PDB file of C-alpha atoms in Angstrom:
ATOM      1  CA  MET A   1     107.683  74.541 -20.627  1.00 43.00           C
ATOM      2  CA  LYS A   2     111.083  75.666 -21.749  1.00 44.00           C
ATOM      3  CA  LYS A   3     111.851  72.060 -22.824  1.00 43.00           C
ATOM      4  CA  SER A   4     108.988  72.095 -25.249  1.00 41.00           C
ATOM      5  CA  LEU A   5     110.175  75.441 -26.663  1.00 42.00           C
ATOM      6  CA  ILE A   6     113.615  74.088 -27.145  1.00 46.00           C
ATOM      7  CA  ALA A   7     112.211  70.832 -28.751  1.00 45.00           C
ATOM      8  CA  ALA A   8     110.054  72.993 -31.089  1.00 43.00           C
ATOM      9  CA  ALA A   9     112.912  75.122 -32.031  1.00 44.00           C
ATOM     10  CA  LEU A  10     115.161  72.130 -32.618  1.00 46.00           C
ATOM     11  CA  ALA A  11     112.636  70.367 -34.873  1.00 44.00           C
ATOM     12  CA  PRO A  12     113.947  71.810 -38.163  1.00 44.00           C
ATOM     13  CA  VAL A  13     117.525  71.184 -37.066  1.00 44.00           C
ATOM     14  CA  LEU A  14     116.729  67.687 -35.980  1.00 44.00           C
ATOM     15  CA  ALA A  15     114.893  66.896 -39.332  1.00 41.00           C
ATOM     16  CA  ALA A  16     118.064  67.934 -41.246  1.00 40.00           C
ATOM     17  CA  THR A  17     120.564  66.249 -38.970  1.00 41.00           C
ATOM     18  CA  LEU A  18     118.618  63.094 -38.219  1.00 41.00           C
ATOM     19  CA  ALA A  19     118.892  61.963 -41.926  1.00 38.00           C
ATOM     20  CA  PRO A  20     122.430  60.549 -41.257  1.00 40.00           C
ATOM     21  CA  ALA A  21     120.877  58.417 -38.458  1.00 40.00           C
ATOM     22  CA  ALA A  22     118.351  57.067 -40.936  1.00 40.00           C
ATOM     23  CA  VAL A  23     121.149  56.290 -43.285  1.00 38.00           C
ATOM     24  CA  MET A  24     123.214  54.703 -40.497  1.00 40.00           C
ATOM     25  CA  ALA A  25     120.198  52.654 -39.484  1.00 41.00           C
ATOM     26  CA  GLN A  26     119.965  51.291 -43.043  1.00 41.00           C
ATOM     27  CA  ALA A  27     123.678  50.446 -43.164  1.00 44.00           C
ATOM     28  CA  ALA A  28     123.548  48.339 -40.036  1.00 46.00           C
ATOM     29  CA  PRO A  29     120.508  46.922 -38.174  1.00 49.00           C
ATOM     30  CA  ALA A  30     119.184  49.094 -35.379  1.00 55.00           C
ATOM     31  CA  ALA A  31     116.722  47.999 -32.733  1.00 62.00           C
ATOM     32  CA  ALA A  32     113.774  50.120 -31.591  1.00 64.00           C
ATOM     33  CA  ALA A  33     114.967  52.580 -29.018  1.00 75.00           C
ATOM     34  CA  SER A  34     113.473  52.750 -25.575  1.00 86.00           C
ATOM     35  CA  PRO A  35     115.076  55.765 -23.871  1.00 93.00           C
ATOM     36  CA  THR A  36     115.233  55.659 -20.097  1.00 93.00           C
ATOM     37  CA  ALA A  37     116.548  58.189 -17.460  1.00 94.00           C
ATOM     38  CA  GLY A  38     120.273  57.724 -16.811  1.00 96.00           C
ATOM     39  CA  ALA A  39     121.062  56.123 -20.079  1.00 95.00           C
ATOM     40  CA  LYS A  40     124.070  57.288 -22.046  1.00 97.00           C
ATOM     41  CA  VAL A  41     123.429  58.902 -25.577  1.00 97.00           C
ATOM     42  CA  TYR A  42     125.993  58.598 -28.387  1.00 97.00           C
ATOM     43  CA  ASP A  43     126.360  60.203 -31.836  1.00 95.00           C
ATOM     44  CA  ALA A  44     126.590  58.182 -35.118  1.00 92.00           C
ATOM     45  CA  GLU A  45     130.331  57.662 -34.709  1.00 93.00           C
ATOM     46  CA  GLY A  46     129.885  56.320 -31.173  1.00 95.00           C
ATOM     47  CA  ASN A  47     131.160  59.373 -29.320  1.00 96.00           C
ATOM     48  CA  ASP A  48     129.497  60.473 -26.143  1.00 97.00           C
ATOM     49  CA  VAL A  49     126.713  63.151 -26.446  1.00 97.00           C
ATOM     50  CA  GLY A  50     125.319  63.032 -23.040  1.00 97.00           C
ATOM     51  CA  THR A  51     122.840  61.381 -20.563  1.00 97.00           C
ATOM     52  CA  ILE A  52     119.120  61.099 -20.560  1.00 96.00           C
ATOM     53  CA  GLU A  53     117.798  63.172 -17.680  1.00 94.00           C
ATOM     54  CA  THR A  54     114.045  62.571 -17.964  1.00 92.00           C
ATOM     55  CA  VAL A  55     111.465  60.953 -20.270  1.00 92.00           C
ATOM     56  CA  GLN A  56     108.040  62.614 -20.320  1.00 89.00           C
ATOM     57  CA  GLY A  57     105.656  61.319 -22.909  1.00 88.00           C
ATOM     58  CA  ASP A  58     107.409  61.614 -26.275  1.00 88.00           C
ATOM     59  CA  VAL A  59     110.052  64.148 -25.021  1.00 90.00           C
ATOM     60  CA  VAL A  60     113.377  62.833 -23.950  1.00 93.00           C
ATOM     61  CA  THR A  61     115.684  65.360 -22.203  1.00 93.00           C
ATOM     62  CA  VAL A  62     119.282  64.846 -22.847  1.00 95.00           C
ATOM     63  CA  ASN A  63     121.914  66.669 -20.735  1.00 95.00           C
ATOM     64  CA  THR A  64     125.207  67.145 -22.470  1.00 96.00           C
ATOM     65  CA  GLY A  65     126.846  68.602 -19.369  1.00 95.00           C
ATOM     66  CA  THR A  66     126.669  72.057 -20.900  1.00 92.00           C
ATOM     67  CA  ALA A  67     123.183  72.101 -22.373  1.00 91.00           C
ATOM     68  CA  ARG A  68     119.776  70.334 -21.980  1.00 91.00           C
ATOM     69  CA  ALA A  69     117.688  69.437 -24.961  1.00 91.00           C
ATOM     70  CA  GLY A  70     114.217  67.928 -25.317  1.00 90.00           C
ATOM     71  CA  LEU A  71     114.233  65.445 -28.259  1.00 92.00           C
ATOM     72  CA  PRO A  72     111.470  63.295 -29.544  1.00 92.00           C
ATOM     73  CA  LYS A  73     111.807  59.538 -28.869  1.00 93.00           C
ATOM     74  CA  SER A  74     111.877  58.996 -32.506  1.00 92.00           C
ATOM     75  CA  ALA A  75     115.270  60.755 -32.679  1.00 93.00           C
ATOM     76  CA  PHE A  76     116.928  57.673 -30.922  1.00 95.00           C
ATOM     77  CA  VAL A  77     117.921  54.366 -32.275  1.00 94.00           C
ATOM     78  CA  ALA A  78     119.353  51.504 -30.269  1.00 92.00           C
ATOM     79  CA  ARG A  79     122.932  50.545 -31.486  1.00 92.00           C
ATOM     80  CA  ASP A  80     125.528  48.071 -30.055  1.00 89.00           C
ATOM     81  CA  LYS A  81     127.060  50.868 -27.980  1.00 91.00           C
ATOM     82  CA  GLY A  82     123.697  52.324 -26.762  1.00 92.00           C
ATOM     83  CA  LEU A  83     121.161  54.939 -27.634  1.00 95.00           C
ATOM     84  CA  THR A  84     122.212  56.970 -30.693  1.00 95.00           C
ATOM     85  CA  ILE A  85     121.148  60.233 -32.201  1.00 95.00           C
ATOM     86  CA  GLY A  86     122.084  61.825 -35.598  1.00 94.00           C
ATOM     87  CA  MET A  87     123.800  64.801 -33.991  1.00 94.00           C
ATOM     88  CA  THR A  88     127.192  65.288 -32.356  1.00 95.00           C
ATOM     89  CA  LYS A  89     127.488  66.750 -28.843  1.00 96.00           C
ATOM     90  CA  SER A  90     128.723  70.060 -30.397  1.00 94.00           C
ATOM     91  CA  GLN A  91     125.760  70.166 -32.914  1.00 95.00           C
ATOM     92  CA  LEU A  92     123.277  69.515 -30.193  1.00 93.00           C
ATOM     93  CA  GLU A  93     124.739  72.261 -27.941  1.00 93.00           C
ATOM     94  CA  ALA A  94     124.805  74.718 -30.770  1.00 92.00           C
ATOM     95  CA  ALA A  95     121.239  73.925 -31.568  1.00 91.00           C
ATOM     96  CA  VAL A  96     120.198  74.434 -27.984  1.00 89.00           C
ATOM     97  CA  GLN A  97     122.043  77.808 -27.842  1.00 88.00           C
ATOM     98  CA  GLY A  98     120.366  79.025 -31.033  1.00 87.00           C
ATOM     99  CA  ALA A  99     116.966  77.932 -29.686  1.00 84.00           C
ATOM    100  CA  GLN A 100     117.578  79.701 -26.327  1.00 81.00           C
ATOM    101  CA  ALA A 101     118.605  82.942 -28.181  1.00 83.00           C
ATOM    102  CA  LYS A 102     115.412  82.807 -30.262  1.00 84.00           C
ATOM    103  CA  THR A 103     113.265  82.093 -27.133  1.00 82.00           C
ATOM    104  CA  GLY A 104     114.964  84.984 -25.274  1.00 84.00           C
ATOM    105  CA  GLU A 105     114.170  87.348 -28.043  1.00 89.00           C
ATOM    106  CA  ALA A 106     110.543  86.219 -28.330  1.00 87.00           C
ATOM    107  CA  LEU A 107     110.133  86.445 -24.512  1.00 88.00           C
ATOM    108  CA  ALA A 108     111.536  89.951 -24.369  1.00 88.00           C
ATOM    109  CA  ALA A 109     109.117  91.028 -27.102  1.00 90.00           C
ATOM    110  CA  ALA A 110     106.173  89.468 -25.294  1.00 90.00           C
ATOM    111  CA  LEU A 111     107.037  90.776 -21.795  1.00 91.00           C
ATOM    112  CA  VAL A 112     105.065  94.038 -22.018  1.00 92.00           C
ATOM    113  CA  ALA A 113     102.543  95.875 -19.816  1.00 92.00           C
ATOM    114  CA  ASP A 114      99.014  94.332 -19.766  1.00 94.00           C
ATOM    115  CA  ALA A 115     100.272  90.996 -21.285  1.00 94.00           C
ATOM    116  CA  PRO A 116      98.489  88.013 -19.563  1.00 95.00           C
ATOM    117  CA  ILE A 117     100.605  85.520 -17.611  1.00 94.00           C
ATOM    118  CA  LYS A 118      99.243  81.969 -17.470  1.00 92.00           C
ATOM    119  CA  SER A 119     100.034  79.003 -15.162  1.00 88.00           C
ATOM    120  CA  SER A 120     101.440  75.804 -16.621  1.00 84.00           C
ATOM    121  CA  ASP A 121      97.823  74.522 -16.632  1.00 86.00           C
ATOM    122  CA  GLY A 122      96.657  77.408 -18.752  1.00 88.00           C
ATOM    123  CA  VAL A 123      94.892  79.548 -16.159  1.00 91.00           C
ATOM    124  CA  VAL A 124      95.421  83.330 -16.536  1.00 92.00           C
ATOM    125  CA  LEU A 125      96.955  84.410 -13.183  1.00 93.00           C
ATOM    126  CA  GLY A 126      97.156  88.121 -13.979  1.00 94.00           C
ATOM    127  CA  THR A 127      98.822  90.712 -16.223  1.00 95.00           C
ATOM    128  CA  VAL A 128     102.106  92.369 -16.466  1.00 95.00           C
ATOM    129  CA  SER A 129     101.910  95.818 -14.892  1.00 95.00           C
ATOM    130  CA  LYS A 130     105.570  96.730 -14.833  1.00 93.00           C
ATOM    131  CA  VAL A 131     108.945  95.352 -16.111  1.00 92.00           C
ATOM    132  CA  GLU A 132     111.921  96.827 -14.398  1.00 92.00           C
ATOM    133  CA  GLY A 133     115.406  95.236 -14.795  1.00 89.00           C
ATOM    134  CA  ASP A 134     115.098  91.537 -13.744  1.00 89.00           C
ATOM    135  CA  ASN A 135     111.744  92.052 -11.920  1.00 92.00           C
ATOM    136  CA  VAL A 136     108.170  91.791 -13.309  1.00 94.00           C
ATOM    137  CA  THR A 137     105.312  93.101 -11.308  1.00 94.00           C
ATOM    138  CA  VAL A 138     102.176  91.049 -12.027  1.00 94.00           C
ATOM    139  CA  ALA A 139      98.660  92.430 -11.248  1.00 94.00           C
ATOM    140  CA  LEU A 140      96.755  89.283 -10.129  1.00 92.00           C
ATOM    141  CA  GLN A 141      93.184  88.499 -10.852  1.00 83.00           C
ATOM    142  CA  SER A 142      92.523  88.847  -7.116  1.00 84.00           C
ATOM    143  CA  GLY A 143      93.445  92.637  -7.299  1.00 87.00           C
ATOM    144  CA  SER A 144      96.778  92.218  -5.473  1.00 90.00           C
ATOM    145  CA  ALA A 145     100.195  92.255  -7.171  1.00 92.00           C
ATOM    146  CA  VAL A 146     103.285  90.138  -6.896  1.00 93.00           C
ATOM    147  CA  ALA A 147     106.877  90.569  -8.099  1.00 92.00           C
ATOM    148  CA  LEU A 148     108.397  87.843 -10.132  1.00 93.00           C
ATOM    149  CA  LYS A 149     111.927  87.462 -11.498  1.00 92.00           C
ATOM    150  CA  LYS A 150     112.122  87.496 -15.321  1.00 88.00           C
ATOM    151  CA  ASN A 151     113.826  84.131 -15.339  1.00 85.00           C
ATOM    152  CA  THR A 152     110.705  82.487 -13.718  1.00 88.00           C
ATOM    153  CA  ILE A 153     108.530  83.480 -16.810  1.00 90.00           C
ATOM    154  CA  GLY A 154     108.743  81.745 -20.168  1.00 87.00           C
ATOM    155  CA  LEU A 155     106.615  81.278 -23.256  1.00 84.00           C
ATOM    156  CA  GLY A 156     103.969  78.572 -23.353  1.00 81.00           C
ATOM    157  CA  ALA A 157     103.241  76.401 -26.412  1.00 73.00           C
ATOM    158  CA  ASP A 158     100.653  79.007 -27.505  1.00 79.00           C
ATOM    159  CA  GLY A 159     103.277  81.796 -27.408  1.00 80.00           C
ATOM    160  CA  ALA A 160     101.681  83.430 -24.317  1.00 86.00           C
ATOM    161  CA  LEU A 161     103.701  84.312 -21.161  1.00 92.00           C
ATOM    162  CA  ALA A 162     103.644  81.487 -18.604  1.00 90.00           C
ATOM    163  CA  ILE A 163     105.224  80.230 -15.452  1.00 90.00           C
ATOM    164  CA  GLY A 164     106.215  76.668 -14.751  1.00 83.00           C
ATOM    165  CA  VAL A 165     103.744  75.925 -11.958  1.00 85.00           C
ATOM    166  CA  THR A 166     100.018  75.164 -11.829  1.00 88.00           C
ATOM    167  CA  ALA A 167      97.532  77.818 -10.769  1.00 88.00           C
ATOM    168  CA  ALA A 168      96.976  75.868  -7.488  1.00 90.00           C
ATOM    169  CA  GLN A 169     100.718  75.853  -6.726  1.00 89.00           C
ATOM    170  CA  PHE A 170     101.076  79.489  -7.620  1.00 91.00           C
ATOM    171  CA  ASN A 171      98.108  80.527  -5.493  1.00 87.00           C
ATOM    172  CA  ALA A 172      99.400  78.415  -2.494  1.00 89.00           C
ATOM    173  CA  SER A 173     102.852  80.117  -2.878  1.00 86.00           C
ATOM    174  CA  VAL A 174     101.236  83.546  -2.935  1.00 85.00           C
ATOM    175  CA  GLN A 175      99.063  82.737   0.106  1.00 80.00           C
ATOM    176  CA  GLY A 176     102.167  81.498   1.866  1.00 74.00           C
ATOM    177  CA  ALA A 177     104.044  84.739   1.081  1.00 67.00           C
ATOM    178  CA  THR A 178     101.272  87.039   2.113  1.00 60.00           C
ATOM    179  CA  GLY A 179     100.006  85.130   5.147  1.00 59.00           C
ATOM    180  CA  GLY A 180      96.920  83.949   3.430  1.00 52.00           C
ATOM    181  CA  ALA A 181      95.685  87.287   2.164  1.00 47.00           C
ATOM    182  CA  THR A 182      95.216  86.926  -1.600  1.00 43.00           C
ATOM    183  CA  GLY A 183      92.020  88.790  -1.946  1.00 42.00           C
ATOM    184  CA  LYS A 184      89.951  85.599  -2.603  1.00 40.00           C
TER     185      LYS A 184
END
């Protein structure tokens, strides 16, 4: 969920900074990139950017050691040294920090009483009933309430509040925590 937000926030930055990769690709032949977990990632000058953590669909998660960014597969070209992107490590980290700040601001604005909270599979689990410090009380569809930490809530692709588990996983967790009494 957060990965897709960061990838979406990075899209304008990537569009502007990947142009040097396209120029570089014209200057010397580049092979089609096939990112895989564990592969090293380099910038156009051959300097280390980070390592690929995961590849899920078209999103490739790069870990710089300081930041994690979801990049589209099209951002990578295969060069002699390895997978290359058109951003330096510091540019990528700065873009991630900027995206996280924007996401944090948007999340704070959305985290208000009566706002629905969805599961990762789009099911409305309940609504925010109270936000207090780092805790969010959620009134569930079943009539009961649960307390969640703010850092477990993010924004889904549709801009709605969401958590990173499916409805089934969430309900199983709530049942386990309440001894099976969820009101269903």
